[in-house]
Amino acid sequence: MTDAATALETILDDRHSCRGFTGEPVPEETIERILRMAQRTASWCNSQAWQVDLVSGPATEAFATALTDWVVTHEMRSDLPAPERYEGVYADRRRASGYGLYTALGIERSDHDARAGQMLENFRFFGAPHVALITTDAGLGTYGAVDCGGYVATFLSAATSLGVATCAQAALALYSDGVREHLGLGEDRLVVCGIAFGYADADHPANSFRTERADLGDVVRHHQST
């Protein structure tokens, strides 16, 4: 029998950001199982800071239309501070990720119209039939957002284990007001991100792209003696 560590390694290796979905809905019992697994996420003082607004069926298309219209008519405004800058290795990784995606899609760096069009696919959820919108309580601040990050990671792994593709979308949080207005969220909720999910379109060129991970030596410092 496969041991637990090997099974987890397989899930983590298989998971990727899907940017092309078939549109086939995920059965309700599968979604329920994903949510139950994600609910086991560890959190600060067991606050379980996350709240999930699950959008499915015709509501997904309505959300995509409303949010896309909002994006093209409003400035960005996020509830949580966006990164101030990307420098050094962080800039390199970000650049490599974007370059790899656009190369897979056959979009040239100079083709600004195509790049803008692909950017808007974020707000159409890449054709996913479901979106889980993740918010936290404003009073929990940074710790609530960190807890939500843990929840998102567990959700992604749980979905992968059940053959469901996902894409965590920070882009949705960049237009928090549009998300809040459409979903009727109170000002006490901070938009953290969304998770588009469904079944991957194996023929979509975006799904041929994979990001790389840094070597442990680049991210881990060992302190063993004084």
PDB file of C-alpha atoms in Angstrom, residues 1-215:
ATOM      1  CA  MET A   1       0.000   0.000   0.000  1.00  0.00           C
ATOM      2  CA  THR A   2       1.259   3.480  -0.829  1.00  0.00           C
ATOM      3  CA  ASP A   3       2.398   5.275   2.321  1.00  0.00           C
ATOM      4  CA  ALA A   4       0.939   8.645   3.270  1.00  0.00           C
ATOM      5  CA  ALA A   5       4.096  10.635   2.494  1.00  0.00           C
ATOM      6  CA  THR A   6       4.313   9.212  -1.029  1.00  0.00           C
ATOM      7  CA  ALA A   7       0.639   9.940  -1.620  1.00  0.00           C
ATOM      8  CA  LEU A   8       1.121  13.541  -0.472  1.00  0.00           C
ATOM      9  CA  GLU A   9       4.192  13.943  -2.688  1.00  0.00           C
ATOM     10  CA  THR A  10       2.163  12.723  -5.661  1.00  0.00           C
ATOM     11  CA  ILE A  11      -0.613  15.234  -4.946  1.00  0.00           C
ATOM     12  CA  LEU A  12       1.856  18.111  -4.599  1.00  0.00           C
ATOM     13  CA  ASP A  13       3.626  17.091  -7.822  1.00  0.00           C
ATOM     14  CA  ASP A  14       0.352  16.800  -9.726  1.00  0.00           C
ATOM     15  CA  ARG A  15      -1.134  20.109  -8.588  1.00  0.00           C
ATOM     16  CA  HIS A  16      -0.733  23.026 -10.965  1.00  0.00           C
ATOM     17  CA  SER A  17      -2.516  26.270 -11.766  1.00  0.00           C
ATOM     18  CA  CYS A  18      -5.111  25.325 -14.382  1.00  0.00           C
ATOM     19  CA  ARG A  19      -5.854  28.117 -16.853  1.00  0.00           C
ATOM     20  CA  GLY A  20      -8.217  26.260 -19.156  1.00  0.00           C
ATOM     21  CA  PHE A  21     -11.272  24.349 -17.910  1.00  0.00           C
ATOM     22  CA  THR A  22     -13.774  22.160 -19.751  1.00  0.00           C
ATOM     23  CA  GLY A  23     -16.806  23.754 -18.104  1.00  0.00           C
ATOM     24  CA  GLU A  24     -18.051  20.374 -16.851  1.00  0.00           C
ATOM     25  CA  PRO A  25     -19.445  20.886 -13.335  1.00  0.00           C
ATOM     26  CA  VAL A  26     -17.964  19.087 -10.349  1.00  0.00           C
ATOM     27  CA  PRO A  27     -20.507  16.855  -8.549  1.00  0.00           C
ATOM     28  CA  GLU A  28     -21.881  18.382  -5.361  1.00  0.00           C
ATOM     29  CA  GLU A  29     -20.657  15.474  -3.250  1.00  0.00           C
ATOM     30  CA  THR A  30     -17.098  16.005  -4.530  1.00  0.00           C
ATOM     31  CA  ILE A  31     -17.248  19.723  -3.727  1.00  0.00           C
ATOM     32  CA  GLU A  32     -18.562  18.900  -0.267  1.00  0.00           C
ATOM     33  CA  ARG A  33     -15.672  16.514   0.305  1.00  0.00           C
ATOM     34  CA  ILE A  34     -13.124  19.145  -0.780  1.00  0.00           C
ATOM     35  CA  LEU A  35     -14.666  21.664   1.591  1.00  0.00           C
ATOM     36  CA  ARG A  36     -14.671  19.205   4.479  1.00  0.00           C
ATOM     37  CA  MET A  37     -10.989  18.405   3.948  1.00  0.00           C
ATOM     38  CA  ALA A  38     -10.075  22.079   3.635  1.00  0.00           C
ATOM     39  CA  GLN A  39     -11.945  22.832   6.854  1.00  0.00           C
ATOM     40  CA  ARG A  40      -9.302  20.823   8.744  1.00  0.00           C
ATOM     41  CA  THR A  41      -6.711  23.537   8.018  1.00  0.00           C
ATOM     42  CA  ALA A  42      -4.742  24.689  11.055  1.00  0.00           C
ATOM     43  CA  SER A  43      -5.297  28.320  12.098  1.00  0.00           C
ATOM     44  CA  TRP A  44      -4.152  30.865  14.665  1.00  0.00           C
ATOM     45  CA  CYS A  45      -5.949  30.138  17.975  1.00  0.00           C
ATOM     46  CA  ASN A  46      -8.264  27.908  15.926  1.00  0.00           C
ATOM     47  CA  SER A  47      -9.974  31.068  14.683  1.00  0.00           C
ATOM     48  CA  GLN A  48     -10.748  29.443  11.306  1.00  0.00           C
ATOM     49  CA  ALA A  49     -10.557  32.907   9.818  1.00  0.00           C
ATOM     50  CA  TRP A  50     -11.805  32.002   6.346  1.00  0.00           C
ATOM     51  CA  GLN A  51     -15.255  32.376   4.895  1.00  0.00           C
ATOM     52  CA  VAL A  52     -16.081  30.874   1.512  1.00  0.00           C
ATOM     53  CA  ASP A  53     -18.579  32.217  -1.006  1.00  0.00           C
ATOM     54  CA  LEU A  54     -19.105  29.370  -3.451  1.00  0.00           C
ATOM     55  CA  VAL A  55     -20.280  30.388  -6.923  1.00  0.00           C
ATOM     56  CA  SER A  56     -21.572  27.690  -9.288  1.00  0.00           C
ATOM     57  CA  GLY A  57     -23.821  27.154 -12.286  1.00  0.00           C
ATOM     58  CA  PRO A  58     -25.286  30.189 -14.089  1.00  0.00           C
ATOM     59  CA  ALA A  59     -24.102  32.370 -11.186  1.00  0.00           C
ATOM     60  CA  THR A  60     -20.504  31.766 -12.285  1.00  0.00           C
ATOM     61  CA  GLU A  61     -21.102  33.265 -15.720  1.00  0.00           C
ATOM     62  CA  ALA A  62     -22.986  36.208 -14.193  1.00  0.00           C
ATOM     63  CA  PHE A  63     -20.100  36.813 -11.777  1.00  0.00           C
ATOM     64  CA  ALA A  64     -17.562  36.629 -14.615  1.00  0.00           C
ATOM     65  CA  THR A  65     -19.506  39.128 -16.714  1.00  0.00           C
ATOM     66  CA  ALA A  66     -19.980  41.566 -13.848  1.00  0.00           C
ATOM     67  CA  LEU A  67     -16.370  41.348 -12.689  1.00  0.00           C
ATOM     68  CA  THR A  68     -14.910  41.701 -16.187  1.00  0.00           C
ATOM     69  CA  ASP A  69     -17.060  44.792 -16.756  1.00  0.00           C
ATOM     70  CA  TRP A  70     -15.864  46.176 -13.427  1.00  0.00           C
ATOM     71  CA  VAL A  71     -12.206  45.594 -14.244  1.00  0.00           C
ATOM     72  CA  VAL A  72     -12.342  47.483 -17.536  1.00  0.00           C
ATOM     73  CA  THR A  73     -14.137  50.467 -15.973  1.00  0.00           C
ATOM     74  CA  HIS A  74     -12.487  50.807 -12.539  1.00  0.00           C
ATOM     75  CA  GLU A  75      -9.050  51.249 -11.043  1.00  0.00           C
ATOM     76  CA  MET A  76      -7.489  48.478  -8.995  1.00  0.00           C
ATOM     77  CA  ARG A  77      -8.155  48.556  -5.258  1.00  0.00           C
ATOM     78  CA  SER A  78      -7.376  45.662  -2.967  1.00  0.00           C
ATOM     79  CA  ASP A  79      -8.389  45.197   0.662  1.00  0.00           C
ATOM     80  CA  LEU A  80      -4.972  43.787   1.520  1.00  0.00           C
ATOM     81  CA  PRO A  81      -1.756  45.609   0.581  1.00  0.00           C
ATOM     82  CA  ALA A  82      -0.320  44.442  -2.724  1.00  0.00           C
ATOM     83  CA  PRO A  83       3.429  43.729  -2.978  1.00  0.00           C
ATOM     84  CA  GLU A  84       5.365  46.994  -3.011  1.00  0.00           C
ATOM     85  CA  ARG A  85       7.872  45.670  -5.533  1.00  0.00           C
ATOM     86  CA  TYR A  86       9.490  42.553  -6.949  1.00  0.00           C
ATOM     87  CA  GLU A  87      13.278  42.655  -6.843  1.00  0.00           C
ATOM     88  CA  GLY A  88      16.134  40.221  -7.291  1.00  0.00           C
ATOM     89  CA  VAL A  89      15.175  36.552  -7.292  1.00  0.00           C
ATOM     90  CA  TYR A  90      11.503  37.407  -6.729  1.00  0.00           C
ATOM     91  CA  ALA A  91      11.449  39.484  -9.895  1.00  0.00           C
ATOM     92  CA  ASP A  92      13.256  36.692 -11.744  1.00  0.00           C
ATOM     93  CA  ARG A  93      10.703  34.084 -10.677  1.00  0.00           C
ATOM     94  CA  ARG A  94       7.782  36.336 -11.516  1.00  0.00           C
ATOM     95  CA  ARG A  95       9.232  37.120 -14.932  1.00  0.00           C
ATOM     96  CA  ALA A  96       9.917  33.443 -15.679  1.00  0.00           C
ATOM     97  CA  SER A  97       6.374  32.509 -14.723  1.00  0.00           C
ATOM     98  CA  GLY A  98       4.810  35.128 -16.981  1.00  0.00           C
ATOM     99  CA  TYR A  99       7.171  34.381 -19.851  1.00  0.00           C
ATOM    100  CA  GLY A 100       6.474  30.650 -19.624  1.00  0.00           C
ATOM    101  CA  LEU A 101       2.715  31.156 -19.697  1.00  0.00           C
ATOM    102  CA  TYR A 102       2.725  33.567 -22.631  1.00  0.00           C
ATOM    103  CA  THR A 103       5.131  31.331 -24.545  1.00  0.00           C
ATOM    104  CA  ALA A 104       2.790  28.361 -24.053  1.00  0.00           C
ATOM    105  CA  LEU A 105      -0.058  30.512 -25.385  1.00  0.00           C
ATOM    106  CA  GLY A 106       1.990  31.775 -28.339  1.00  0.00           C
ATOM    107  CA  ILE A 107       1.688  35.407 -27.211  1.00  0.00           C
ATOM    108  CA  GLU A 108       4.635  37.630 -28.095  1.00  0.00           C
ATOM    109  CA  ARG A 109       5.981  40.102 -25.553  1.00  0.00           C
ATOM    110  CA  SER A 110       5.174  42.948 -27.947  1.00  0.00           C
ATOM    111  CA  ASP A 111       1.548  41.856 -28.461  1.00  0.00           C
ATOM    112  CA  HIS A 112      -0.045  44.083 -25.847  1.00  0.00           C
ATOM    113  CA  ASP A 113      -3.599  43.434 -27.016  1.00  0.00           C
ATOM    114  CA  ALA A 114      -3.224  39.673 -26.658  1.00  0.00           C
ATOM    115  CA  ARG A 115      -1.581  40.068 -23.269  1.00  0.00           C
ATOM    116  CA  ALA A 116      -4.427  42.303 -22.095  1.00  0.00           C
ATOM    117  CA  GLY A 117      -6.958  39.802 -23.381  1.00  0.00           C
ATOM    118  CA  GLN A 118      -5.276  36.981 -21.503  1.00  0.00           C
ATOM    119  CA  MET A 119      -5.218  39.119 -18.351  1.00  0.00           C
ATOM    120  CA  LEU A 120      -8.986  39.431 -18.542  1.00  0.00           C
ATOM    121  CA  GLU A 121      -9.301  35.637 -18.588  1.00  0.00           C
ATOM    122  CA  ASN A 122      -8.492  35.813 -14.879  1.00  0.00           C
ATOM    123  CA  PHE A 123     -11.848  37.474 -14.334  1.00  0.00           C
ATOM    124  CA  ARG A 124     -13.644  34.915 -16.486  1.00  0.00           C
ATOM    125  CA  PHE A 125     -12.083  32.280 -14.240  1.00  0.00           C
ATOM    126  CA  PHE A 126     -10.476  30.612 -17.276  1.00  0.00           C
ATOM    127  CA  GLY A 127     -13.810  28.992 -18.056  1.00  0.00           C
ATOM    128  CA  ALA A 128     -14.117  27.221 -14.704  1.00  0.00           C
ATOM    129  CA  PRO A 129     -17.649  26.224 -13.670  1.00  0.00           C
ATOM    130  CA  HIS A 130     -17.019  27.026  -9.998  1.00  0.00           C
ATOM    131  CA  VAL A 131     -15.303  29.769  -8.007  1.00  0.00           C
ATOM    132  CA  ALA A 132     -14.641  29.762  -4.275  1.00  0.00           C
ATOM    133  CA  LEU A 133     -14.163  33.338  -3.080  1.00  0.00           C
ATOM    134  CA  ILE A 134     -12.119  33.467   0.124  1.00  0.00           C
ATOM    135  CA  THR A 135     -12.518  36.311   2.627  1.00  0.00           C
ATOM    136  CA  THR A 136     -11.394  36.959   6.183  1.00  0.00           C
ATOM    137  CA  ASP A 137     -12.717  39.130   8.988  1.00  0.00           C
ATOM    138  CA  ALA A 138     -11.238  42.628   8.885  1.00  0.00           C
ATOM    139  CA  GLY A 139     -10.545  42.536  12.612  1.00  0.00           C
ATOM    140  CA  LEU A 140      -8.203  39.568  12.267  1.00  0.00           C
ATOM    141  CA  GLY A 141      -5.792  41.504  10.057  1.00  0.00           C
ATOM    142  CA  THR A 142      -2.615  39.838   8.856  1.00  0.00           C
ATOM    143  CA  TYR A 143      -3.148  36.684  10.899  1.00  0.00           C
ATOM    144  CA  GLY A 144      -6.543  36.129   9.309  1.00  0.00           C
ATOM    145  CA  ALA A 145      -5.033  36.481   5.840  1.00  0.00           C
ATOM    146  CA  VAL A 146      -2.242  34.035   6.718  1.00  0.00           C
ATOM    147  CA  ASP A 147      -4.813  31.515   7.967  1.00  0.00           C
ATOM    148  CA  CYS A 148      -6.715  31.914   4.704  1.00  0.00           C
ATOM    149  CA  GLY A 149      -3.512  31.154   2.807  1.00  0.00           C
ATOM    150  CA  GLY A 150      -3.265  27.877   4.677  1.00  0.00           C
ATOM    151  CA  TYR A 151      -6.896  27.145   3.841  1.00  0.00           C
ATOM    152  CA  VAL A 152      -6.291  27.808   0.145  1.00  0.00           C
ATOM    153  CA  ALA A 153      -3.283  25.465   0.083  1.00  0.00           C
ATOM    154  CA  THR A 154      -5.301  22.689   1.714  1.00  0.00           C
ATOM    155  CA  PHE A 155      -8.207  23.266  -0.667  1.00  0.00           C
ATOM    156  CA  LEU A 156      -5.897  22.995  -3.701  1.00  0.00           C
ATOM    157  CA  SER A 157      -4.375  19.740  -2.474  1.00  0.00           C
ATOM    158  CA  ALA A 158      -7.746  18.276  -1.508  1.00  0.00           C
ATOM    159  CA  ALA A 159      -9.152  19.080  -4.948  1.00  0.00           C
ATOM    160  CA  THR A 160      -6.122  17.581  -6.692  1.00  0.00           C
ATOM    161  CA  SER A 161      -6.497  14.373  -4.693  1.00  0.00           C
ATOM    162  CA  LEU A 162     -10.027  14.037  -6.148  1.00  0.00           C
ATOM    163  CA  GLY A 163      -9.021  14.787  -9.739  1.00  0.00           C
ATOM    164  CA  VAL A 164     -10.319  18.365  -9.672  1.00  0.00           C
ATOM    165  CA  ALA A 165      -8.185  21.111 -11.235  1.00  0.00           C
ATOM    166  CA  THR A 166      -7.725  24.476  -9.537  1.00  0.00           C
ATOM    167  CA  CYS A 167      -6.268  27.931  -9.947  1.00  0.00           C
ATOM    168  CA  ALA A 168      -5.768  30.205  -6.946  1.00  0.00           C
ATOM    169  CA  GLN A 169      -6.484  33.746  -8.145  1.00  0.00           C
ATOM    170  CA  ALA A 170      -5.046  36.712  -6.295  1.00  0.00           C
ATOM    171  CA  ALA A 171      -6.142  38.812  -9.280  1.00  0.00           C
ATOM    172  CA  LEU A 172      -9.713  38.827  -7.988  1.00  0.00           C
ATOM    173  CA  ALA A 173      -8.598  40.538  -4.795  1.00  0.00           C
ATOM    174  CA  LEU A 174      -7.131  43.414  -6.808  1.00  0.00           C
ATOM    175  CA  TYR A 175     -10.701  44.518  -7.536  1.00  0.00           C
ATOM    176  CA  SER A 176     -12.180  43.901  -4.117  1.00  0.00           C
ATOM    177  CA  ASP A 177     -14.936  46.490  -4.495  1.00  0.00           C
ATOM    178  CA  GLY A 178     -16.305  44.767  -7.596  1.00  0.00           C
ATOM    179  CA  VAL A 179     -16.235  41.385  -5.866  1.00  0.00           C
ATOM    180  CA  ARG A 180     -17.878  42.828  -2.751  1.00  0.00           C
ATOM    181  CA  GLU A 181     -20.621  44.564  -4.702  1.00  0.00           C
ATOM    182  CA  HIS A 182     -21.566  41.533  -6.772  1.00  0.00           C
ATOM    183  CA  LEU A 183     -21.523  39.018  -3.924  1.00  0.00           C
ATOM    184  CA  GLY A 184     -23.068  41.363  -1.364  1.00  0.00           C
ATOM    185  CA  LEU A 185     -20.133  41.154   1.053  1.00  0.00           C
ATOM    186  CA  GLY A 186     -20.022  43.445   4.070  1.00  0.00           C
ATOM    187  CA  GLU A 187     -17.245  45.949   4.712  1.00  0.00           C
ATOM    188  CA  ASP A 188     -16.142  43.712   7.595  1.00  0.00           C
ATOM    189  CA  ARG A 189     -14.924  41.105   5.080  1.00  0.00           C
ATOM    190  CA  LEU A 190     -11.518  41.413   3.415  1.00  0.00           C
ATOM    191  CA  VAL A 191     -11.200  39.753   0.015  1.00  0.00           C
ATOM    192  CA  VAL A 192      -8.142  37.478   0.052  1.00  0.00           C
ATOM    193  CA  CYS A 193      -8.386  35.580  -3.249  1.00  0.00           C
ATOM    194  CA  GLY A 194     -10.526  33.301  -5.341  1.00  0.00           C
ATOM    195  CA  ILE A 195     -10.110  29.669  -6.365  1.00  0.00           C
ATOM    196  CA  ALA A 196     -11.371  28.700  -9.809  1.00  0.00           C
ATOM    197  CA  PHE A 197     -11.989  24.972 -10.014  1.00  0.00           C
ATOM    198  CA  GLY A 198     -13.398  22.299 -12.288  1.00  0.00           C
ATOM    199  CA  TYR A 199     -11.891  19.832 -14.740  1.00  0.00           C
ATOM    200  CA  ALA A 200      -8.827  20.684 -16.799  1.00  0.00           C
ATOM    201  CA  ASP A 201      -9.014  21.003 -20.560  1.00  0.00           C
ATOM    202  CA  ALA A 202      -6.033  18.832 -21.468  1.00  0.00           C
ATOM    203  CA  ASP A 203      -5.863  20.384 -24.940  1.00  0.00           C
ATOM    204  CA  HIS A 204      -5.669  23.978 -23.749  1.00  0.00           C
ATOM    205  CA  PRO A 205      -2.123  25.293 -24.404  1.00  0.00           C
ATOM    206  CA  ALA A 206      -1.984  27.129 -21.067  1.00  0.00           C
ATOM    207  CA  ASN A 207      -2.144  23.782 -19.283  1.00  0.00           C
ATOM    208  CA  SER A 208       1.107  22.610 -20.866  1.00  0.00           C
ATOM    209  CA  PHE A 209       2.978  25.180 -18.781  1.00  0.00           C
ATOM    210  CA  ARG A 210       4.469  24.414 -15.357  1.00  0.00           C
ATOM    211  CA  THR A 211       6.401  26.668 -13.004  1.00  0.00           C
ATOM    212  CA  GLU A 212       9.627  25.563 -11.364  1.00  0.00           C
ATOM    213  CA  ARG A 213      10.485  25.504  -7.663  1.00  0.00           C
ATOM    214  CA  ALA A 214      13.657  26.859  -6.113  1.00  0.00           C
ATOM    215  CA  ASP A 215      16.240  24.490  -4.680  1.00  0.00           C
TER     216      ASP A 215
END
